[in-house]
Amino acid sequence: MEILARAGGLEWSRLHALNWQALAATLAPPVDYLPVSSLARTLHTPPRDLASTLSWREWSARHRVMLSITGVAAMAIAALLALLATRNRRLAAGEAALQQALARQRALLSATPYPIFEVDADGLVLDSWAPTVRTTAIAPEQLVGKRIPEALPKAAAQTILQALREAAQHGQVHNAEFSLPTPQGERWFALSAGLIGTSAGPQRFAVLVRHITAERESRRWMDIAASVFTHAGEGVLITGPDSRILAANRAFARILGYPDDTELVGRYTHQLHFDYLGGETVEDVRKSLRQHGTWLGELRGQRACGERYAATLNVNVARNEAGEVTHHVAILTDITQLKTQQRQLEHIAYHDALTGLPNRALLADRLQQAMTAATRRDERVAVVYIDLDGFKAINDRHGHNRGDALLIAVAHRMRDVLRQGDTLARIGGDEFVAVLTDLRSGQDCSPLLERLLAAASEPVPSTGGELRVSASLGVTFYPQDQPIDADQLVRQADQALYQAKLAGKNRCHIYDASHDQAARSRHENLEEIRRALAAGQFVLHYQPKVNLRTGQVIGVEALIRWQHPQRGLLAPELFLPVIENHPLAVELGEWVIDAALRQAALWRHSGLELPISVNVSADHLQQPDFLARLRAALQAHPTLGRGALEIEVLETIALADLEHVAGLMRECADIGVNFALDDFGTGYSSLLYLKHLPAETLKIDQSFVRHLLDDADNLPILECVLTLARGFGRTAVAEGVETVAQGAVLLQLGCEFGQGYGIARPMPAAELPDWIAGWRPPEAWQTATRVARDHQPLLMGDLEHRAWIRAIEAWLRGTRSAPPTVSAHAGRFGTWLGGEGRELYDRSPAFRAIQGLHQQMHDLADELMRLHTQGHSQEALGRIAELYALHERMCGQFGGLVMSLHDGDADPNASAVHRPQMSGTRLRQTRH
């Protein structure tokens, strides 16, 4: 074969010549053959025993055919050998190519970190290839020789077999996912399969398996992130390093007023709708991002529809591993509604509800600013205390409505005669305070004072004729020879007003301390109080503070009394005003604290633990040694725990130095002494003070509680105070709870704690334990529940109409000078019925019943008033019970209105946010 292989490598012509030469050499006789032949003939040896008859030439001619055939055969053999050699070369080249392909496949398999299986159509694993490093929970070598349905769980096996069937049909299949249980938990895999070969033999498949548990988890979180991005309430914006917008969600577009987020993509951030950037420029923002990687500020602008918006914007820089900026991510939070509510709340907190003038809180702020500016500019400030002469008589004779109208008109007239930089505030009733600024001397304010007197005395047109009042003015100035604070200035102006009243009213009096008779009288009173303190004539009485619903006594307030030898037991208002801003007030305050702690220790020794609250004046609290003396007093009673003492203060304690007072309160809290803001809502109820002063309790002034059932205007005030308390995380305690009905309404508003004569009067310490043992809250308080905010118009309707019917009865009896308004559309409840109430509950039968009863009440009231004006007062009074009955029937429908929501009678298009959430009987249960 080797010779044939070599022969196959020669060219055909050369092979042909060589073959004929070899054949001729084979057939030719040897060179030495003739002598032998001759000898044979001589000896007659066969075959030469016969005489030769043929020569070579003759022989070759005789066997020419045979020779030709032999030659052709040799040539054929040579050709065959050449063909075999060519084929062998091709086989060698193919084998080399195959080896290269196998090497490439081995390289590819080595680069693949996933196991590969060879599987037949029945799911039998014929072979496997596994990477060096195990990357899946599958052990390939354990599956070889097994059928997939036998080796794997049913669900996984079904997925794999289905994938094989699809591969058989389509040639390949990708990413068929299945899971397998492992000791580490469920693990997920993705399968890709391809059909091996296309012959008619049994089908075989190459199956690659990838471990995708982490990939699925990553994909799930990516889906979550995408969903959060799309559905987030906050706007999200992503830009490139050049501030070109790459993506934005719907909320971002909505906040800025764009119809769709696609309109933002491709824009640059400086093209967006905003005109305020936290007081900074775009370049300032970019500088902050370069230096700090973040920026936070407020954004304000105007939407495409013209609507104004406000938002907070937080921009952060995203960088790659090399520290290069790749994106900017901005979070936008819409605070438009919050800003609106804040402005409304601030207006309520800083302005009088009736006149719209600044209240005490705003007055304190304006006065403090004016004093600071006057000191800096070397100018003077005038504080004018104004009281309207004769207003009470007009109010009693003509009624509250006309009295309120008179107040509003006079207040606006006085405001209009002042300059732009001046302030006029209403501080209660018919009392006002004006702050006049930019005065070079005291005489500069004389024209303004004359204009105030003239404006107050102008007649005010009213139904039935003109109404007229005058004004008395008390004036003081700042600065003075001695240091003085804002509260003292107001008090001086009040004392000057008193002198103006004594002098005949409708005039102005300038405060002069050196000639003030009251000062001399005060000195005498101070000496008497000093002697009383030394003689031990002061005692403490204790008024309980309770949980109105459960009856739990949560503490007591210590109230000072003077056991006067001649005048008997004196209330604090008869002597405490005398020692205001006097060192004696500090001495008396120290005695109160010591006496309260002694009593708390005695109660604790007897098994009764009650926190005691004491009232501390601003002067006392701001004494340099207050904290040290308080700590010493607590150390004198080591059995008392934290929280045994609570200090009640007015907001005005922070008028001079907010930070100092707040710090002092925090230091007191560190030694276990809590704070409460007393008479909240009547003083300088500043949101700033409420935010910074760490008081745990707000005590609602009794004036709002005492007249709660007689004046429905107190209801929104109480709502605001309670909202502030909840918003700042404070506990609200209502003072002045005198009736069961007042307590029930407070509970409906969400006020759980109270004190007042309706619970207990202040009592000596010895009587308190027996009172606690026998105290039980009224059943109406125990069953009362808080009214949802959307139900408060119903509560308003109840209170408003109670007061309205009592006013009608008083007018019919002649104890009221003017009749109340009888229009069904007047008042808050009437407005609600025709507006928001109709939108929410128009389809409710209970609401229609309320509308009808409400109209009947007002029709009956109008009829009763006509009877009275016609001289039939007794007949009208005889029918007043009908009015009360209609009121009771209307209130009885309130529960039905609520229940109608649950029965599906209310407007289905009404917003779910506004639907009441309380049971239908709560209002009826708590009305007394």
Short mmCIF file of C-alpha atoms in Angstrom, two decimals, residues 833 841-856 893 897 905:
data_model
loop_
_atom_site.label_atom_id
_atom_site.label_comp_id
_atom_site.label_asym_id
_atom_site.label_seq_id
_atom_site.Cartn_x
_atom_site.Cartn_y
_atom_site.Cartn_z
CA LEU A 833 -76.63 72.15 52.98
CA TYR A 841 -75.43 63.36 49.83
CA ASP A 842 -78.04 64.70 47.38
CA ARG A 843 -79.30 61.20 46.56
CA SER A 844 -79.67 60.21 50.21
CA PRO A 845 -83.25 60.14 51.54
CA ALA A 846 -81.91 61.20 54.95
CA PHE A 847 -80.31 64.28 53.39
CA ARG A 848 -83.54 65.25 51.67
CA ALA A 849 -85.35 64.79 54.98
CA ILE A 850 -82.82 67.07 56.70
CA GLN A 851 -83.32 69.71 54.00
CA GLY A 852 -87.06 69.57 54.48
CA LEU A 853 -86.91 69.75 58.28
CA HIS A 854 -84.37 72.57 58.08
CA GLN A 855 -86.68 74.58 55.85
CA GLN A 856 -89.67 73.84 58.14
CA GLN A 893 -81.79 62.27 60.65
CA LEU A 897 -77.53 60.33 56.63
CA ASP A 905 -78.03 55.76 48.72
#
